[in-house]
CSV table of N, CA and C in Angstrom, one decimal:
chain,number,residue,atom,x,y,z
A,9,VAL,N,1.1,-1.2,0.1
A,9,VAL,CA,0.3,-0.4,0.1
A,9,VAL,C,0.9,1.1,0.2
A,10,LEU,N,0.6,2.1,-1.0
A,10,LEU,CA,1.9,3.5,-1.1
A,10,LEU,C,0.0,4.1,-0.7
A,11,ASP,N,0.9,5.4,0.4
A,11,ASP,CA,0.5,6.8,0.1
A,11,ASP,C,0.3,7.9,-0.8
A,12,ASP,N,1.4,7.8,-1.5
A,12,ASP,CA,1.4,8.5,-1.8
A,12,ASP,C,2.0,8.0,-3.4
A,13,ILE,N,0.1,8.5,-4.6
A,13,ILE,CA,0.7,7.7,-6.0
A,13,ILE,C,1.6,7.8,-6.5
A,14,ASP,N,2.9,9.0,-6.5
A,14,ASP,CA,4.5,9.2,-7.1
A,14,ASP,C,5.2,8.8,-6.7
A,15,ASP,N,4.6,7.4,-5.2
A,15,ASP,CA,6.0,6.5,-5.4
A,15,ASP,C,5.9,5.4,-6.3
A,16,VAL,N,5.2,5.2,-7.2
A,16,VAL,CA,4.8,4.4,-7.7
A,16,VAL,C,5.8,3.8,-8.9
A,17,PRO,N,6.9,5.1,-9.1
A,17,PRO,CA,7.7,4.3,-9.9
A,17,PRO,C,8.9,3.8,-9.6
A,18,GLU,N,8.7,5.2,-8.2
A,18,GLU,CA,10.8,4.1,-7.6
A,18,GLU,C,10.1,2.3,-7.0
A,19,HIS,N,8.3,1.5,-6.7
A,19,HIS,CA,8.3,0.4,-6.3
A,19,HIS,C,8.3,-0.6,-8.3
A,20,VAL,N,7.6,0.1,-8.8
A,20,VAL,CA,7.5,-0.6,-9.9
A,20,VAL,C,9.4,-0.9,-9.9
A,21,ALA,N,10.2,-0.3,-10.6
A,21,ALA,CA,11.8,-0.8,-10.8
A,21,ALA,C,11.8,-1.2,-8.8
A,22,ALA,N,11.3,-1.7,-8.0
A,22,ALA,CA,11.5,-2.6,-7.1
A,22,ALA,C,11.8,-4.2,-7.9
A,23,TYR,N,10.0,-4.2,-7.6
A,23,TYR,CA,9.6,-5.0,-8.0
A,23,TYR,C,9.8,-6.4,-9.1
A,24,LEU,N,10.9,-5.0,-10.8
A,24,LEU,CA,11.5,-5.6,-11.4
A,24,LEU,C,12.8,-6.3,-10.5
A,25,ARG,N,13.5,-5.4,-9.9
A,25,ARG,CA,15.2,-5.8,-9.7
A,25,ARG,C,14.8,-7.1,-8.9
A,26,GLN,N,12.8,-7.4,-8.3
A,26,GLN,CA,13.4,-9.0,-6.9
A,26,GLN,C,13.0,-9.8,-7.6
A,27,LEU,N,12.3,-9.6,-9.2
A,27,LEU,CA,12.2,-10.6,-10.3
A,27,LEU,C,12.9,-10.6,-11.4
A,28,ASN,N,14.5,-10.0,-11.2
A,28,ASN,CA,15.0,-10.2,-12.1
A,28,ASN,C,15.0,-10.2,-13.6
A,29,LEU,N,14.3,-9.5,-14.0
A,29,LEU,CA,13.4,-9.2,-14.7
A,29,LEU,C,14.0,-7.9,-15.4
A,30,PRO,N,14.0,-7.2,-16.7
A,30,PRO,CA,14.8,-5.9,-16.9
A,30,PRO,C,14.4,-4.7,-16.4
A,31,ALA,N,15.3,-3.4,-16.6
A,31,ALA,CA,14.8,-2.1,-15.7
A,31,ALA,C,13.0,-1.4,-17.6
A,32,HIS,N,12.6,-3.1,-17.1
A,32,HIS,CA,12.0,-2.3,-18.9
A,32,HIS,C,10.1,-2.4,-18.9
A,33,VAL,N,9.5,-1.5,-18.6
A,33,VAL,CA,7.5,-1.5,-18.7
A,33,VAL,C,7.4,-1.5,-20.2
A,34,ARG,N,7.0,-1.9,-20.0
A,34,ARG,CA,5.0,-1.4,-21.1
A,34,ARG,C,3.5,-0.4,-20.4
A,35,ARG,N,4.4,0.2,-20.5
A,35,ARG,CA,1.8,0.4,-19.8
A,35,ARG,C,1.8,1.6,-21.0
A,36,GLY,N,-0.1,1.9,-21.1
A,36,GLY,CA,-1.0,2.5,-21.9
A,36,GLY,C,-0.9,3.3,-22.0
A,37,GLY,N,-1.4,4.6,-22.7
A,37,GLY,CA,-1.2,6.0,-22.2
A,37,GLY,C,-3.0,6.7,-21.4
A,38,ASP,N,-3.0,6.2,-20.2
A,38,ASP,CA,-3.7,6.8,-18.8
A,38,ASP,C,-2.7,7.9,-18.8
A,39,GLN,N,-3.8,8.5,-19.0
A,39,GLN,CA,-2.8,9.9,-18.5
A,39,GLN,C,-1.9,9.8,-17.1
A,40,LEU,N,-2.2,9.6,-16.1
A,40,LEU,CA,-2.3,9.6,-14.4
A,40,LEU,C,-0.3,8.8,-14.5
A,41,LEU,N,-0.9,7.7,-14.8
A,41,LEU,CA,0.6,6.8,-15.0
A,41,LEU,C,1.5,8.0,-16.0
A,42,ALA,N,0.5,8.8,-17.3
A,42,ALA,CA,2.7,9.3,-18.0
A,42,ALA,C,3.2,9.9,-17.3
A,43,LYS,N,1.2,10.5,-16.4
A,43,LYS,CA,2.4,11.7,-15.6
A,43,LYS,C,3.0,11.7,-14.2
A,44,LEU,N,3.5,10.9,-14.2
A,44,LEU,CA,3.8,10.4,-12.6
A,44,LEU,C,5.3,10.7,-12.8
A,45,PRO,N,6.5,10.7,-11.9
A,45,PRO,CA,7.6,11.4,-11.9
A,45,PRO,C,8.9,10.0,-12.2
A,46,TRP,N,8.7,9.3,-13.3
A,46,TRP,CA,9.1,8.3,-13.3
A,46,TRP,C,11.3,8.2,-13.7
A,47,HIS,N,11.4,9.4,-13.7
A,47,HIS,CA,13.5,9.5,-13.1
A,47,HIS,C,13.3,10.0,-11.7
A,48,ARG,N,12.2,8.3,-11.2
A,48,ARG,CA,12.4,8.0,-9.8
A,48,ARG,C,12.6,7.3,-9.2
A,49,GLY,N,12.3,6.3,-10.8
A,49,GLY,CA,12.6,4.6,-10.8
A,49,GLY,C,13.8,4.2,-11.2
A,50,GLY,N,14.7,4.8,-11.4
A,50,GLY,CA,16.5,4.8,-11.1
A,50,GLY,C,16.3,5.2,-13.3
A,51,THR,N,17.3,4.1,-13.9
A,51,THR,CA,17.5,3.5,-14.9
A,51,THR,C,15.9,3.4,-15.6
A,52,LEU,N,15.2,2.5,-14.7
A,52,LEU,CA,13.7,2.5,-15.7
A,52,LEU,C,13.7,2.7,-15.9
A,53,ASP,N,13.4,1.7,-17.7
A,53,ASP,CA,12.5,2.5,-19.2
A,53,ASP,C,11.2,1.7,-19.2
A,54,VAL,N,10.2,3.2,-19.2
A,54,VAL,CA,9.0,3.3,-19.6
A,54,VAL,C,8.5,3.2,-20.8
A,55,VAL,N,8.0,3.0,-22.4
A,55,VAL,CA,7.3,3.2,-23.0
A,55,VAL,C,6.0,2.6,-22.9
A,56,GLU,N,5.5,3.5,-24.0
A,56,GLU,CA,4.0,3.5,-24.3
A,56,GLU,C,3.6,2.8,-25.0
A,57,GLY,N,2.2,2.0,-25.4
A,57,GLY,CA,1.5,0.8,-26.6
A,57,GLY,C,1.4,0.5,-26.2
A,58,ARG,N,0.4,-1.1,-26.6
A,58,ARG,CA,0.3,-2.3,-27.2
A,58,ARG,C,1.5,-2.9,-26.5
A,59,ALA,N,1.2,-3.7,-25.5
A,59,ALA,CA,2.5,-4.7,-25.5
A,59,ALA,C,3.4,-6.1,-27.0
A,60,ILE,N,3.2,-6.2,-26.2
A,60,ILE,CA,4.3,-7.2,-27.8
A,60,ILE,C,5.6,-7.6,-26.9
A,61,ASP,N,5.8,-9.5,-28.1
A,61,ASP,CA,6.0,-10.5,-27.3
A,61,ASP,C,6.5,-10.7,-26.7
A,62,SER,N,7.9,-9.5,-26.8
A,62,SER,CA,9.2,-8.9,-26.3
A,62,SER,C,8.8,-8.9,-25.5
A,63,ASP,N,8.3,-7.9,-24.4
A,63,ASP,CA,8.4,-6.6,-23.7
A,63,ASP,C,8.0,-8.5,-22.0
A,64,LYS,N,8.5,-8.0,-20.9
A,64,LYS,CA,8.7,-8.9,-19.6
A,64,LYS,C,8.0,-8.5,-19.2
A,65,ALA,N,6.9,-7.4,-18.8
A,65,ALA,CA,6.2,-6.1,-17.8
A,65,ALA,C,6.1,-5.7,-18.3
A,66,SER,N,4.7,-5.4,-17.6
A,66,SER,CA,3.8,-4.0,-18.4
A,66,SER,C,3.1,-3.6,-16.7
A,67,LEU,N,2.5,-2.7,-17.2
A,67,LEU,CA,1.5,-1.8,-15.5
A,67,LEU,C,0.4,-0.7,-16.2
A,68,THR,N,-0.5,-1.0,-15.4
A,68,THR,CA,-1.6,-0.5,-16.1
A,68,THR,C,-2.7,-0.1,-14.7
A,69,ARG,N,-3.8,0.9,-15.3
A,69,ARG,CA,-4.9,1.5,-14.5
A,69,ARG,C,-5.8,0.1,-14.1
A,70,ALA,N,-5.8,0.3,-12.5
A,70,ALA,CA,-7.4,-0.5,-12.5
A,70,ALA,C,-8.4,0.2,-12.8
A,71,PHE,N,-9.5,-0.3,-13.2
A,71,PHE,CA,-10.9,0.7,-13.6
A,71,PHE,C,-11.2,0.7,-12.0
A,72,ALA,N,-11.2,-0.5,-12.0
A,72,ALA,CA,-11.6,-0.9,-9.9
A,72,ALA,C,-10.7,-2.5,-10.2
A,73,GLY,N,-11.4,-3.0,-9.0
A,73,GLY,CA,-11.1,-3.4,-7.7
A,73,GLY,C,-12.0,-4.1,-6.8
A,74,ILE,N,-12.3,-5.2,-6.8
A,74,ILE,CA,-12.7,-5.9,-5.5
A,74,ILE,C,-13.3,-6.4,-4.2
A,75,ALA,N,-12.9,-6.3,-3.2
A,75,ALA,CA,-11.7,-6.8,-2.4
A,75,ALA,C,-13.3,-7.7,-2.0
A,76,GLU,N,-14.2,-8.0,-1.6
A,76,GLU,CA,-14.9,-9.6,-2.0
A,76,GLU,C,-14.5,-10.0,-1.5
A,77,THR,N,-13.5,-10.5,-3.2
A,77,THR,CA,-12.5,-11.0,-3.8
A,77,THR,C,-11.2,-11.4,-3.8
A,78,GLY,N,-10.9,-10.5,-3.9
A,78,GLY,CA,-8.6,-10.1,-4.2
A,78,GLY,C,-9.3,-10.0,-6.2
A,79,THR,N,-10.4,-9.8,-7.3
A,79,THR,CA,-10.0,-8.9,-8.4
A,79,THR,C,-10.2,-7.9,-8.3
A,80,ILE,N,-9.0,-7.9,-9.6
A,80,ILE,CA,-9.2,-6.3,-10.4
A,80,ILE,C,-9.5,-6.4,-11.9
A,81,ILE,N,-10.3,-5.0,-11.9
A,81,ILE,CA,-11.5,-5.6,-13.1
A,81,ILE,C,-10.8,-4.5,-13.9
A,82,GLN,N,-10.5,-4.1,-15.2
A,82,GLN,CA,-10.3,-3.6,-16.3
A,82,GLN,C,-10.8,-3.9,-17.6
A,83,TYR,N,-10.2,-2.5,-18.4
A,83,TYR,CA,-11.6,-2.6,-19.5
A,83,TYR,C,-11.1,-2.4,-20.4
A,84,SER,N,-10.9,-3.0,-22.2
A,84,SER,CA,-10.2,-1.9,-23.1
A,84,SER,C,-10.3,-0.3,-23.5
A,85,SER,N,-9.4,-0.1,-23.7
A,85,SER,CA,-9.7,1.2,-24.4
A,85,SER,C,-8.1,1.8,-25.0
A,86,PRO,N,-8.2,2.7,-25.2
A,86,PRO,CA,-6.8,3.4,-26.2
A,86,PRO,C,-5.8,3.6,-25.0
A,87,GLU,N,-6.2,3.8,-23.6
A,87,GLU,CA,-5.6,4.5,-22.5
A,87,GLU,C,-5.3,3.2,-22.0
A,88,SER,N,-5.7,1.9,-22.3
A,88,SER,CA,-5.4,0.9,-21.5
A,88,SER,C,-5.5,-0.7,-22.7
A,89,PRO,N,-4.7,-0.7,-22.9
A,89,PRO,CA,-4.9,-1.9,-24.0
A,89,PRO,C,-4.9,-3.2,-23.1
A,90,THR,N,-5.9,-4.0,-23.8
A,90,THR,CA,-5.7,-5.6,-23.5
A,90,THR,C,-4.5,-6.2,-23.6
A,91,THR,N,-3.8,-6.4,-23.6
A,91,THR,CA,-2.3,-7.0,-24.7
A,91,THR,C,-1.6,-6.9,-23.0
A,92,LEU,N,-1.4,-5.7,-22.8
A,92,LEU,CA,-0.9,-5.6,-21.3
A,92,LEU,C,-1.5,-6.1,-20.1
A,93,ASN,N,-2.2,-6.8,-19.9
A,93,ASN,CA,-3.0,-8.1,-19.1
A,93,ASN,C,-2.3,-9.1,-19.3
A,94,PHE,N,-2.4,-8.9,-20.6
A,94,PHE,CA,-1.8,-10.8,-20.1
A,94,PHE,C,-1.0,-10.9,-21.3
A,95,LEU,N,-0.4,-10.3,-22.3
A,95,LEU,CA,1.2,-10.7,-22.6
A,95,LEU,C,2.1,-10.8,-22.3
A,96,PRO,N,2.5,-9.6,-21.0
A,96,PRO,CA,4.1,-9.9,-20.0
A,96,PRO,C,4.3,-10.4,-19.2
A,97,GLU,N,5.4,-10.8,-19.1
A,97,GLU,CA,5.4,-12.4,-17.6
A,97,GLU,C,5.2,-11.4,-16.9
A,98,ALA,N,4.3,-9.9,-16.4
A,98,ALA,CA,5.2,-9.7,-15.5
A,98,ALA,C,3.3,-8.7,-15.5
A,99,HIS,N,2.6,-8.6,-14.5
A,99,HIS,CA,2.0,-7.4,-14.4
A,99,HIS,C,1.7,-7.0,-13.2
A,100,ILE,N,2.0,-5.6,-13.5
A,100,ILE,CA,1.6,-4.2,-12.7
A,100,ILE,C,0.3,-3.9,-12.8
A,101,VAL,N,0.1,-3.7,-11.4
A,101,VAL,CA,-1.4,-3.1,-11.7
A,101,VAL,C,-1.2,-1.7,-10.2
A,102,VAL,N,-1.5,-0.8,-10.2
A,102,VAL,CA,-2.2,0.6,-10.0
A,102,VAL,C,-3.4,0.4,-9.4
A,103,LEU,N,-4.0,0.1,-8.3
A,103,LEU,CA,-5.4,0.6,-8.0
A,103,LEU,C,-5.1,1.4,-6.7
A,104,GLU,N,-6.3,2.2,-7.1
A,104,GLU,CA,-6.5,3.6,-5.5
A,104,GLU,C,-7.3,3.7,-4.8
A,105,VAL,N,-7.4,3.7,-3.9
A,105,VAL,CA,-8.6,2.6,-3.0
A,105,VAL,C,-9.7,3.8,-3.4
A,106,ALA,N,-10.4,4.9,-3.9
A,106,ALA,CA,-11.2,5.7,-4.3
A,106,ALA,C,-12.0,4.0,-5.4
A,107,ASN,N,-10.9,3.7,-6.6
A,107,ASN,CA,-11.5,2.1,-7.1
A,107,ASN,C,-11.9,1.2,-6.4
A,108,LEU,N,-11.1,0.8,-5.0
A,108,LEU,CA,-12.2,-0.5,-4.3
A,108,LEU,C,-13.6,-1.0,-4.1
A,109,HIS,N,-14.0,-1.5,-3.9
A,109,HIS,CA,-14.7,-2.0,-4.0
A,109,HIS,C,-15.5,-2.8,-2.9
A,110,ALA,N,-16.5,-3.2,-2.5
A,110,ALA,CA,-16.1,-4.0,-1.6
A,110,ALA,C,-16.7,-5.3,-2.6
A,111,SER,N,-18.2,-5.5,-3.5
A,111,SER,CA,-18.3,-7.0,-3.9
A,111,SER,C,-19.0,-6.2,-5.9
A,112,TYR,N,-18.5,-7.1,-6.9
A,112,TYR,CA,-19.3,-6.8,-8.7
A,112,TYR,C,-19.6,-5.8,-8.5
A,113,GLU,N,-21.6,-6.1,-8.0
A,113,GLU,CA,-22.0,-4.6,-8.5
A,113,GLU,C,-22.0,-3.6,-8.5
A,114,GLU,N,-21.1,-3.1,-7.6
A,114,GLU,CA,-20.5,-1.8,-7.5
A,114,GLU,C,-19.8,-0.8,-7.8
A,115,ALA,N,-19.2,-1.6,-8.8
A,115,ALA,CA,-17.9,-2.4,-9.6
A,115,ALA,C,-18.6,-2.1,-11.5
A,116,TRP,N,-19.7,-2.8,-11.1
A,116,TRP,CA,-20.5,-3.2,-12.7
A,116,TRP,C,-21.3,-1.5,-12.3
A,117,SER,N,-22.2,-1.3,-11.7
A,117,SER,CA,-22.9,0.3,-11.8
A,117,SER,C,-21.7,1.5,-11.8
A,118,LYS,N,-20.7,1.6,-10.5
A,118,LYS,CA,-19.6,2.3,-12.2
A,118,LYS,C,-19.4,2.2,-13.1
A,119,LEU,N,-19.1,0.5,-13.4
A,119,LEU,CA,-19.2,0.6,-15.5
A,119,LEU,C,-20.5,1.4,-15.3
A,120,ARG,N,-21.5,1.1,-15.5
A,120,ARG,CA,-22.4,1.6,-16.7
A,120,ARG,C,-22.1,3.9,-16.2
A,121,GLU,N,-22.2,3.8,-15.4
A,121,GLU,CA,-21.4,5.5,-15.0
A,121,GLU,C,-21.3,6.0,-16.0
A,122,ARG,N,-19.4,4.9,-15.8
A,122,ARG,CA,-18.6,5.7,-16.6
A,122,ARG,C,-18.7,5.5,-18.1
A,123,CYS,N,-19.2,4.4,-19.0
A,123,CYS,CA,-19.4,4.1,-20.0
A,123,CYS,C,-21.2,4.4,-20.8
A,124,GLY,N,-22.3,4.3,-19.8
A,124,GLY,CA,-23.4,4.9,-20.0
A,124,GLY,C,-24.1,3.2,-20.1
A,125,GLU,N,-25.7,3.3,-20.0
A,125,GLU,CA,-26.4,2.3,-19.2
A,125,GLU,C,-26.9,1.2,-21.0
A,126,ALA,N,-26.1,1.5,-22.1
A,126,ALA,CA,-26.4,0.3,-22.7
A,126,ALA,C,-24.9,0.4,-23.6
A,127,THR,N,-23.9,0.5,-23.0
A,127,THR,CA,-23.2,1.2,-23.8
A,127,THR,C,-21.6,0.4,-23.0
A,128,MET,N,-20.9,-0.3,-23.6
A,128,MET,CA,-20.1,-1.3,-22.7
A,128,MET,C,-18.5,-1.0,-23.7
A,129,PRO,N,-17.8,-1.6,-22.4
A,129,PRO,CA,-16.5,-1.9,-23.6
A,129,PRO,C,-16.0,-2.9,-24.5
A,130,ARG,N,-14.9,-2.5,-25.2
A,130,ARG,CA,-15.5,-4.2,-26.1
A,130,ARG,C,-14.8,-5.4,-25.2
A,131,THR,N,-14.1,-5.1,-23.9
A,131,THR,CA,-13.6,-6.0,-23.3
A,131,THR,C,-13.8,-5.2,-21.6
A,132,VAL,N,-14.3,-6.4,-21.3
A,132,VAL,CA,-14.1,-6.2,-19.5
A,132,VAL,C,-12.7,-8.0,-19.4
A,133,ASN,N,-11.6,-7.2,-18.4
A,133,ASN,CA,-11.8,-8.8,-17.4
A,133,ASN,C,-11.8,-8.6,-16.1
A,134,MET,N,-11.5,-9.3,-15.3
A,134,MET,CA,-11.4,-9.8,-14.6
A,134,MET,C,-10.7,-9.9,-13.8
A,135,ILE,N,-9.3,-10.3,-13.6
A,135,ILE,CA,-8.2,-10.9,-12.9
A,135,ILE,C,-8.1,-10.4,-11.6
A,136,SER,N,-7.6,-12.5,-11.6
A,136,SER,CA,-7.4,-12.8,-10.2
A,136,SER,C,-6.2,-13.0,-9.9
A,137,GLY,N,-4.9,-12.5,-10.6
A,137,GLY,CA,-4.3,-13.3,-10.5
A,137,GLY,C,-4.2,-14.4,-11.6
A,138,PRO,N,-2.6,-15.2,-11.4
A,138,PRO,CA,-1.7,-15.2,-12.9
A,138,PRO,C,-3.2,-16.8,-12.7
A,139,SER,N,-3.6,-17.0,-14.3
A,139,SER,CA,-3.8,-18.2,-14.6
A,139,SER,C,-3.2,-19.6,-13.6
A,140,ARG,N,-4.3,-20.5,-14.2
A,140,ARG,CA,-3.4,-22.1,-14.2
A,140,ARG,C,-4.2,-23.1,-14.1
A,141,THR,N,-3.8,-24.2,-14.5
A,141,THR,CA,-4.6,-25.5,-15.0
A,141,THR,C,-4.3,-26.7,-13.7
A,142,GLY,N,-4.7,-27.8,-13.6
A,142,GLY,CA,-4.7,-28.8,-13.5
A,142,GLY,C,-5.1,-29.6,-14.2
A,143,ASP,N,-5.2,-29.5,-15.6
A,143,ASP,CA,-5.9,-30.4,-17.3
A,143,ASP,C,-5.1,-31.4,-17.0
A,144,ILE,N,-3.8,-31.5,-17.5
A,144,ILE,CA,-2.4,-32.9,-17.7
A,144,ILE,C,-2.2,-33.3,-16.4
A,145,GLU,N,-2.7,-34.4,-16.2
A,145,GLU,CA,-2.4,-35.3,-15.1
A,145,GLU,C,-2.4,-34.7,-13.3
A,146,GLN,N,-3.0,-34.5,-13.0
A,146,GLN,CA,-3.3,-33.4,-12.0
A,146,GLN,C,-2.3,-32.7,-11.6
A,147,THR,N,-2.2,-31.9,-12.9
A,147,THR,CA,-0.3,-31.6,-12.3
A,147,THR,C,-1.3,-29.8,-12.1
A,148,ILE,N,0.0,-29.0,-11.9
A,148,ILE,CA,-0.3,-27.6,-11.2
A,148,ILE,C,0.1,-26.5,-12.9
A,149,VAL,N,0.0,-26.4,-13.7
A,149,VAL,CA,0.6,-25.5,-13.8
A,149,VAL,C,1.1,-23.8,-14.0
A,150,ARG,N,1.5,-23.2,-14.2
A,150,ARG,CA,0.9,-21.5,-14.0
A,150,ARG,C,1.8,-21.0,-14.0
A,151,PRO,N,1.9,-20.8,-15.2
A,151,PRO,CA,0.6,-19.6,-15.7
A,151,PRO,C,0.0,-20.6,-16.8
A,152,ALA,N,-0.9,-20.7,-16.9
A,152,ALA,CA,-1.9,-21.4,-17.9
A,152,ALA,C,-2.0,-20.6,-19.1
A,153,HIS,N,-2.7,-19.7,-19.0
A,153,HIS,CA,-2.9,-18.6,-19.8
A,153,HIS,C,-2.3,-17.2,-19.6
A,154,GLY,N,-0.7,-15.6,-19.9
A,154,GLY,CA,-1.7,-14.6,-19.0
A,154,GLY,C,0.2,-15.0,-18.7
A,155,PRO,N,0.7,-14.0,-17.6
A,155,PRO,CA,1.2,-13.1,-16.9
A,155,PRO,C,1.9,-14.7,-15.4
A,156,LYS,N,2.8,-14.8,-15.4
A,156,LYS,CA,3.9,-15.4,-14.5
A,156,LYS,C,3.5,-15.1,-13.3
A,157,ASN,N,3.4,-13.6,-13.3
A,157,ASN,CA,2.9,-12.9,-11.6
A,157,ASN,C,2.4,-11.6,-12.0
A,158,MET,N,1.5,-11.1,-10.0
A,158,MET,CA,0.6,-10.3,-11.3
A,158,MET,C,0.7,-9.4,-9.7
A,159,HIS,N,0.8,-8.0,-10.0
A,159,HIS,CA,1.9,-7.6,-8.0
A,159,HIS,C,0.7,-6.2,-8.8
A,160,VAL,N,0.1,-5.8,-7.1
A,160,VAL,CA,-1.1,-4.9,-7.5
A,160,VAL,C,-1.3,-3.9,-6.1
A,161,LEU,N,-0.4,-2.9,-6.5
A,161,LEU,CA,0.1,-1.9,-5.6
A,161,LEU,C,-1.5,-0.4,-5.3
A,162,ILE,N,-0.8,-0.7,-4.4
A,162,ILE,CA,-2.5,0.2,-4.0
A,162,ILE,C,-2.2,1.5,-3.3
A,163,VAL,N,-3.2,2.8,-3.6
A,163,VAL,CA,-2.6,3.8,-3.4
A,163,VAL,C,-3.8,5.1,-2.4
A,164,ARG,N,-3.4,5.2,-1.5
A,164,ARG,CA,-4.5,5.7,-0.5
A,164,ARG,C,-4.4,7.9,-1.9
């Protein structure tokens, strides 16, 4: 949990070091993320756009978090390409406390408020962590698809 959103770059850099990943992260065009003091991340290289195969880490801003299940809700937009949620090995999510809701119903109401009652985004993803499966010989495999690691930075 972070008290100041301006601390995100330092925490992103530290998390990548902890996973022994390159100091490189791809983010969408979200204006809040764009305005962060990225120089605080030291040598962290931050690029904007849709994820590509070679990306090891992505950074997104959650539309909502669900306290009941620990789920993050993301929706597709030019500011938040869906590829960032699933393609890189590590997915780092910024969740502001104001966007943390008790239940799914509260988050869906907020989404309808934002998009309009009869208009929904192309894609709404509910992510509760790295995927896994036990389909083959009942051996757990993680990730089955998507990132191997997910890290949520909750900002007060």
